Short mmCIF file of C-alpha atoms in Angstrom, two decimals:
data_model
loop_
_atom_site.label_atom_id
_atom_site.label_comp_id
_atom_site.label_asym_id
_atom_site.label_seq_id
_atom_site.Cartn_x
_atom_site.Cartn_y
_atom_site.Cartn_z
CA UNK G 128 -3.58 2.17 14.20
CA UNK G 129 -6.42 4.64 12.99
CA UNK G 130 -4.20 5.79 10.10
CA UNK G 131 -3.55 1.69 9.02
CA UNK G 132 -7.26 1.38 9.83
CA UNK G 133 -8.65 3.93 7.25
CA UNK G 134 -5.63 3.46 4.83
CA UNK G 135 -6.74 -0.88 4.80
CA UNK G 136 -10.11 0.78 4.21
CA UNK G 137 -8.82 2.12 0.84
CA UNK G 138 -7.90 -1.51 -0.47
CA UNK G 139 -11.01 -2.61 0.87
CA UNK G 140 -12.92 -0.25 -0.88
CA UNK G 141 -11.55 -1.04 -4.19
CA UNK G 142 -11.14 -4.41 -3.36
CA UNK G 143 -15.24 -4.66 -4.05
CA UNK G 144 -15.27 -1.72 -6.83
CA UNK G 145 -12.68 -3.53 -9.02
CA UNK G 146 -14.07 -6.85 -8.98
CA UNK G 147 -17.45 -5.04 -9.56
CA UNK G 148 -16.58 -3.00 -12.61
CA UNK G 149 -14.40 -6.43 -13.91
CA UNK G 150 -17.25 -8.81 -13.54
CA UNK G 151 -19.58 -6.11 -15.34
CA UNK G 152 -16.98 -5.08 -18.44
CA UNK G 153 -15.94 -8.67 -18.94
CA UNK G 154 -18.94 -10.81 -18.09
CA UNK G 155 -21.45 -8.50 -17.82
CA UNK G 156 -22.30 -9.54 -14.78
CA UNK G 157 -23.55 -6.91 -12.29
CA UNK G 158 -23.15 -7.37 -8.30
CA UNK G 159 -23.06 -4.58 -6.13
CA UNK G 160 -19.28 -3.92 -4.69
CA UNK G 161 -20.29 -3.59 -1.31
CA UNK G 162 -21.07 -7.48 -1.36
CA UNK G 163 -17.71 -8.15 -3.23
CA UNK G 164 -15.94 -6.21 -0.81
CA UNK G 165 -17.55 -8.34 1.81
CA UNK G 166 -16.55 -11.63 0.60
CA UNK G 167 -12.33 -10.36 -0.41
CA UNK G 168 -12.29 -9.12 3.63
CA UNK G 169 -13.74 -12.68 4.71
CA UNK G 170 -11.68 -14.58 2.28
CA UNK G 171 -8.36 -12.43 3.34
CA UNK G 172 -9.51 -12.93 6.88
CA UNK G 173 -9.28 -16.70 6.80
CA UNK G 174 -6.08 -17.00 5.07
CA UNK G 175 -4.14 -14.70 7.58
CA UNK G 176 -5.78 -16.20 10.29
CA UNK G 177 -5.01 -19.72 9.29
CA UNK G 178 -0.82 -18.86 9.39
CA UNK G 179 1.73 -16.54 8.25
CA UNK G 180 3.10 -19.08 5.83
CA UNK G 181 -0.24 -19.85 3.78
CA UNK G 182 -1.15 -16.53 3.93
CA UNK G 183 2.00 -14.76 2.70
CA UNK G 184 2.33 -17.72 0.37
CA UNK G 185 -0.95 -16.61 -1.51
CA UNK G 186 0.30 -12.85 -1.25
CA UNK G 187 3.54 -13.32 -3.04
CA UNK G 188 1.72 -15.73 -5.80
CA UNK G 189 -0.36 -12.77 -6.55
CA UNK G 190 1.95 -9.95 -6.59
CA UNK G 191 4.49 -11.78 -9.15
CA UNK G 192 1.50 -12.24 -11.31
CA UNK G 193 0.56 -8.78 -10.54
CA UNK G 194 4.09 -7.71 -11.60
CA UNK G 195 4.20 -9.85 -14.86
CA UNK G 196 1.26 -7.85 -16.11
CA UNK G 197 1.93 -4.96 -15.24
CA UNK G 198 5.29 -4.97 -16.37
CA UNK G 199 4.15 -6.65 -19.92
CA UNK G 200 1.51 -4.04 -19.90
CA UNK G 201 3.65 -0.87 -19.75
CA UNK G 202 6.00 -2.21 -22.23
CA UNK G 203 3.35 -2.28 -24.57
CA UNK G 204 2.14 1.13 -23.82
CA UNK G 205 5.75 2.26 -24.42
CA UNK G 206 6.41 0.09 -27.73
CA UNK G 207 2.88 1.56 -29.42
CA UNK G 208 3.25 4.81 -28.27
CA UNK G 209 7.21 5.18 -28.80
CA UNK G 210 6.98 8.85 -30.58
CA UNK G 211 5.69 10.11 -27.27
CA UNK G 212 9.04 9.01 -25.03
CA UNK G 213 10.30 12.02 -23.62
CA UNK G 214 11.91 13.17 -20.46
CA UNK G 215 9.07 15.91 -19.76
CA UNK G 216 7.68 13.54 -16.84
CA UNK G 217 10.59 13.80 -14.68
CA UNK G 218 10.86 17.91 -15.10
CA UNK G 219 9.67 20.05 -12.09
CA UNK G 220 8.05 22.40 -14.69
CA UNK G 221 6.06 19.71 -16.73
CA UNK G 222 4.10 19.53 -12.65
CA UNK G 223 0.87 21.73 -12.89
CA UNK G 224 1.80 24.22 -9.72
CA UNK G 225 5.01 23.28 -9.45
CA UNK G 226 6.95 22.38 -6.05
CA UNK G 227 3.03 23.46 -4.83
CA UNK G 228 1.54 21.12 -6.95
CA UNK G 229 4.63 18.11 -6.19
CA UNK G 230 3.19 19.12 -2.23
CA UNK G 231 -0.58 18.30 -3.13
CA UNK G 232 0.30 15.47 -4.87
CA UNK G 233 3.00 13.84 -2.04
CA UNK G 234 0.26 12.74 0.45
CA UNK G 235 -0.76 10.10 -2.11
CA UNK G 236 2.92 9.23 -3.08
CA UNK G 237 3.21 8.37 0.73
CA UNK G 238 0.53 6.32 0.53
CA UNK G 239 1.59 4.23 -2.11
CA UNK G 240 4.71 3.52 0.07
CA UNK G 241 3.03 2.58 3.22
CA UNK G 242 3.66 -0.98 4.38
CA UNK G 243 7.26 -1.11 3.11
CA UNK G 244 8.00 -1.51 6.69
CA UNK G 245 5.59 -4.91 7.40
CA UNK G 246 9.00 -6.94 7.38
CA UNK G 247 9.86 -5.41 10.31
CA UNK G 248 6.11 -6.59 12.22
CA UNK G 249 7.10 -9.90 11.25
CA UNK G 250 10.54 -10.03 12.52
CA UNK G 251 9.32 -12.64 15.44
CA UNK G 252 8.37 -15.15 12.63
CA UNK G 253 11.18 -14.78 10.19
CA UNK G 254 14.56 -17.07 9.61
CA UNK G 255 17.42 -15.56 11.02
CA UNK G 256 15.43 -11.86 11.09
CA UNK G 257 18.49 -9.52 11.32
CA UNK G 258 19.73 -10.58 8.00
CA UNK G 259 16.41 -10.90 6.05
CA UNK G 260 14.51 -7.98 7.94
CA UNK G 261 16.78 -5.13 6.77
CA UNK G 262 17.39 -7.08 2.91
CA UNK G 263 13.59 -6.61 3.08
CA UNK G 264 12.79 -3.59 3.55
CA UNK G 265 15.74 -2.07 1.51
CA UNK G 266 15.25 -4.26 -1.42
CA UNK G 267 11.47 -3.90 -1.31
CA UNK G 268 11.53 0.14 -0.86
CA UNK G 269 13.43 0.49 -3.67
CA UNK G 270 12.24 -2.31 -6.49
CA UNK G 271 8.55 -0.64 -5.64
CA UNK G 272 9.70 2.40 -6.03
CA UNK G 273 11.65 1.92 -9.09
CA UNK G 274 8.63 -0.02 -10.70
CA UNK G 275 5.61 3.38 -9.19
CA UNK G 276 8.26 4.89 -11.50
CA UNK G 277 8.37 3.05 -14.71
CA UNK G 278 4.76 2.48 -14.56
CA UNK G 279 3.73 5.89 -14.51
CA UNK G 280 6.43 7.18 -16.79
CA UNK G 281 4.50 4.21 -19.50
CA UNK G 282 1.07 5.90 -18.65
CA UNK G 283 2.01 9.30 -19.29
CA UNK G 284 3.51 8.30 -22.18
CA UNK G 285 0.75 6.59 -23.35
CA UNK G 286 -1.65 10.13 -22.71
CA UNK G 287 0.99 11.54 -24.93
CA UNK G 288 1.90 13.91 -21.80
CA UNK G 289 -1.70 15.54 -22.13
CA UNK G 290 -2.03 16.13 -18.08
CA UNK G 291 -5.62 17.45 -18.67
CA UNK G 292 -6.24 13.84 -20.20
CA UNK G 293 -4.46 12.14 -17.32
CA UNK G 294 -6.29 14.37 -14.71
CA UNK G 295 -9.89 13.58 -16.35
CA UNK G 296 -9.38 10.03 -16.39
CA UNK G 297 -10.53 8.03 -12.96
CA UNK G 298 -8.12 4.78 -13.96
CA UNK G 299 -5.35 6.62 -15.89
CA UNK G 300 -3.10 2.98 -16.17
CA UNK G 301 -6.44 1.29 -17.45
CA UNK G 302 -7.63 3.87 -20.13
CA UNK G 303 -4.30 4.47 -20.98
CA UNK G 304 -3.84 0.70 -21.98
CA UNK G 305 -6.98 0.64 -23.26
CA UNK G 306 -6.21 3.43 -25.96
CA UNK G 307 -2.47 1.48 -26.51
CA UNK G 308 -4.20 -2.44 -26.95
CA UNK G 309 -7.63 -2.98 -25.73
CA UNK G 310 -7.87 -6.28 -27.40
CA UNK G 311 -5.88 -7.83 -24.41
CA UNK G 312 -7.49 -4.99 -21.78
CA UNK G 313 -8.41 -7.96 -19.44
CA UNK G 314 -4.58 -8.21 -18.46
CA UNK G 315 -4.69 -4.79 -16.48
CA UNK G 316 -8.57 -6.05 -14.77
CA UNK G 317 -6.34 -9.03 -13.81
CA UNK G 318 -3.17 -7.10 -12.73
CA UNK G 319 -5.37 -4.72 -10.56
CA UNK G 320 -7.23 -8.07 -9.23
CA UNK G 321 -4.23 -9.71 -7.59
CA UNK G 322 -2.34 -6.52 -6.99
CA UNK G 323 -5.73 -5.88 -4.55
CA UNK G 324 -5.30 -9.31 -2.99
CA UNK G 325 -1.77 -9.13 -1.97
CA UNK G 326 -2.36 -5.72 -0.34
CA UNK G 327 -4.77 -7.02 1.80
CA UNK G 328 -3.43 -9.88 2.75
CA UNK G 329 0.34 -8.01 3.28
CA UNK G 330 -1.52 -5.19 5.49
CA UNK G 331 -3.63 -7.25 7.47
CA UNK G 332 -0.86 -9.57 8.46
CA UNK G 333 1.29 -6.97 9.30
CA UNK G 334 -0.19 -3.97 10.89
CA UNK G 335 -2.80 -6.15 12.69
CA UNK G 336 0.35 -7.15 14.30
CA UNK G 337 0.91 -3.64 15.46
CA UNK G 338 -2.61 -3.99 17.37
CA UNK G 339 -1.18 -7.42 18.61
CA UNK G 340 2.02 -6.14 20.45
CA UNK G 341 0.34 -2.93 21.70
CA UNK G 342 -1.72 -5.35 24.09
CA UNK G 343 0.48 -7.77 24.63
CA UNK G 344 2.66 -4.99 26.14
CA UNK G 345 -0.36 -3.42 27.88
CA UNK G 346 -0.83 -0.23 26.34
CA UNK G 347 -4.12 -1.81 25.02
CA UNK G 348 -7.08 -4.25 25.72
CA UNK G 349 -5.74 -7.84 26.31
CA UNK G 350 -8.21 -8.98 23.52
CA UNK G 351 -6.64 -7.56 21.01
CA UNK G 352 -3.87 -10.01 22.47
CA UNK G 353 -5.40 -13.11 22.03
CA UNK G 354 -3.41 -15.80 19.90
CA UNK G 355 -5.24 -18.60 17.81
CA UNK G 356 -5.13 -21.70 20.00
CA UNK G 357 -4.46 -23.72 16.76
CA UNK G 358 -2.77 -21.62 13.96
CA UNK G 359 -1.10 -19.83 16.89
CA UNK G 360 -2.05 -15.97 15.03
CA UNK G 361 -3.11 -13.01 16.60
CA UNK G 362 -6.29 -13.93 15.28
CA UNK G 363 -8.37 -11.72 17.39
CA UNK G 364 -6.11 -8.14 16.46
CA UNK G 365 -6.24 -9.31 12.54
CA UNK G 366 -10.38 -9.71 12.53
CA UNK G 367 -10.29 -7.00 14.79
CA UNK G 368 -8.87 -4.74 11.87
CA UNK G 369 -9.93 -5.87 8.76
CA UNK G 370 -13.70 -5.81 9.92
CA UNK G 371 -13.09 -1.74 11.21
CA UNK G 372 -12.09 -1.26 7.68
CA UNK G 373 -14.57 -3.32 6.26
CA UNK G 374 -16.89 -1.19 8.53
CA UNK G 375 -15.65 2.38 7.49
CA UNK G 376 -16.11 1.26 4.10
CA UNK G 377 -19.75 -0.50 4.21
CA UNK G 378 -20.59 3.12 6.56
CA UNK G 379 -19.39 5.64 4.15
CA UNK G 380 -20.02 3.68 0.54
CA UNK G 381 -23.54 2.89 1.32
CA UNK G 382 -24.70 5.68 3.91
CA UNK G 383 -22.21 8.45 2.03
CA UNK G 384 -22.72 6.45 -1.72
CA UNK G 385 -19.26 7.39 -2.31
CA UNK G 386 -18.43 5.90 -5.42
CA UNK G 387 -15.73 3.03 -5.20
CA UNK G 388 -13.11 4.93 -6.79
CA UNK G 389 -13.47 8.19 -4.83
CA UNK G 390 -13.92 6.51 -1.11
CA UNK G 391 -10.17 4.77 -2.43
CA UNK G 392 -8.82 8.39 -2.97
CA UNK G 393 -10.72 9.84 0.56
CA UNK G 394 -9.71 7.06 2.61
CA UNK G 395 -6.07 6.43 1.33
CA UNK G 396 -5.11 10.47 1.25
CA UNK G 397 -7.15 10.68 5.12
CA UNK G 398 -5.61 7.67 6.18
CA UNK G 399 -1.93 8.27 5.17
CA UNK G 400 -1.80 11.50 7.32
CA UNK G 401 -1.89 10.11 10.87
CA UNK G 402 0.90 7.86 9.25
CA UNK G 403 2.89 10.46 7.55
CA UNK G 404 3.35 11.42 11.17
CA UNK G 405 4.08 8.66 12.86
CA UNK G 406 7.03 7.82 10.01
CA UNK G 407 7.89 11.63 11.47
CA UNK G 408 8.34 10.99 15.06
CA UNK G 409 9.79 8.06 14.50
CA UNK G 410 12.83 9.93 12.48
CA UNK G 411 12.78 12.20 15.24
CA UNK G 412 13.33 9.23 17.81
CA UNK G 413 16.08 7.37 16.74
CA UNK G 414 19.08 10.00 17.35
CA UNK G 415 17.01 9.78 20.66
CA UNK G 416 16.89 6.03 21.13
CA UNK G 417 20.57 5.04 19.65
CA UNK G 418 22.18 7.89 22.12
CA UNK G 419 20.12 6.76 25.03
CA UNK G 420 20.61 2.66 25.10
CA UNK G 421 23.44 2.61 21.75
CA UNK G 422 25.57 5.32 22.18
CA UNK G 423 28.87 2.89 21.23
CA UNK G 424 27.22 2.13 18.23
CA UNK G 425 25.92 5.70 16.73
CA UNK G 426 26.65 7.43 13.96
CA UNK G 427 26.58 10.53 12.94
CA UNK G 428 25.31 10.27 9.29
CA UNK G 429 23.17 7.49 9.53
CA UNK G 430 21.29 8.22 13.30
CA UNK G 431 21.18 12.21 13.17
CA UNK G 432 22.31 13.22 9.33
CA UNK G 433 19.65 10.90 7.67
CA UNK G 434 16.69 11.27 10.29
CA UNK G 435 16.80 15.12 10.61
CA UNK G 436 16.56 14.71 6.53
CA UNK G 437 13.76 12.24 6.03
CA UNK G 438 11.82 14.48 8.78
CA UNK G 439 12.50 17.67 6.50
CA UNK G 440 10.72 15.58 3.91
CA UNK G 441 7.85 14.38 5.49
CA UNK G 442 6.90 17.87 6.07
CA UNK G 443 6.26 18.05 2.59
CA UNK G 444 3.08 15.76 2.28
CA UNK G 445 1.75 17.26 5.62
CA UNK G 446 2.13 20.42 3.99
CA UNK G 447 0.34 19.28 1.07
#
């Protein structure tokens, strides 16, 4: 919960700073982020405490927009700069450091990953769960993963695989499609925007759930229990959340002035290490678990083989 709790603060964070430096390139309008990043945790608040339909409604209308413009975006980088398209991203030796360098860098690449497992917190409110739980989180893992991918294979190209240009640059997808077709630079703004949104609302819905069932089985406070007497949420665990993040965010931007875009890099590399090893022991428990109340249903390769693996791996960004 303190890892989710500092990684939320991340989206918070930018949450406020993107809709600050938006307003201000677009509009020219200049409000401070803090109060932005007030008014996104209030409005996500609301929605996820009014139902998991409205609220996930909402989350997928802005990540398919998200997607579109993205998507659209990076083809354009691509298209313009098409003399660029090499290979040299996916090389080992094209990494500054190396496998050291793929280490400092994993902690991050976790973190853009975490929350593929929310399907699973919602399992209690989802049609016929055991088909649609596991088509979720397979699907999901790798379409996000296949899009991280493309996107930053389009950005790259874009820098013309200059990595000192890519490393001095604080929004590497924005200035690179700012260099590629900054007449129609609002549709990143936008993409960023949404993509924000949905985050917020997907995380809040489904690790505040994690605080939820940790009470209701009594390893925590029976507040954080509490369901909505009308919406019938776990309205108390969801506020509960949000607002620490909201808090860690408000404490460290304004007491700290920690610039939008750094807190987002602090918060979301601190915040993915508690769950970097949680995803760990959790590897390490399920040989455990199937042998102990499934042992006519385990498998070799899938509960030992796969588990030892992925734990092998996730030494990587705790090395890092």
């Amino acid at each position: 919960m303190v890892g989710y709790c500092i990684a939320a603060a991340s989206v918070v964070v930018i949450s406020g700073g993107w809709a600050a430096q938006t307003l201000q390139t677009f509009l020219g309008i200049n409000i401070p982020w803090q109060v932005l990043a007030i008014i996104a945790t209030a409005i996500v608040g609301v929605l996820v405490s009014r139902g998991i339909s409205l609220s996930t409604t909402w989350a997928a209308i802005f990540f398919y927009f998200e997607l579109i413009l993205l998507v659209v975006g990076a083809v354009i980088m691509l298209v313009v700069n098409r003399g660029s398209i090499s290979m040299a991203p996916f090389t080992i030796a094209a990494v500054t450091g190396g496998w050291k360098g793929i280490g400092l860098g994993f902690p991050l690449a976790i973190y853009l990953f975490i929350g593929w497992e929310n399907s699973a917190m919602l399992a209690e409110e989802t049609t016929n769960p055991r088909r649609n739980v596991p088509r979720a989180l397979i699907v999901g893992t790798l379409s996000i993963g296949i899009l991280y991918m493309f996107l930053s294979f389009a950005t790259e190209t874009a820098f013309h695989n200059d990595v000192k240009a890519i490393t001095n640059s604080s929004l590497p997808f924005v200035d690179a499609f700012k260099a590629s077709a900054a007449g129609i630079l609002i549709i990143a703004y936008l993409a960023g925007v949404t993509s924000i949104f949905s985050s917020l609302i997907g995380l809040t819905n489904a690790q505040a759930r994690i605080l939820f069932s940790s009470a209701r089985e009594g390893l925590l406070p029976p507040f954080f229990g509490k369901i909505h007497p009308q919406h019938r949420t776990p309205h108390a665990a969801m506020w509960t959340y949000i607002v620490v993040a909201l808090v860690i965010v408000l404490g460290f931007g304004t007491f700290y002035n920690i610039d939008p875009v750094t807190l987002f890099g602090d918060t979301g590399t601190l915040g993915t290490i508690p769950v970097v090893v949680t995803y760990l022991l959790t590897n390490l428990a399920l040989p455990v678990y199937m042998l102990r109340y499934h042992r006519e249903d385990f498998n070799v390769f899938t509960h030992l083989i796969v588990p030892v693996v992925g734990t092998l791996l996730m030494l990587m960004p705790l090395w890092g």
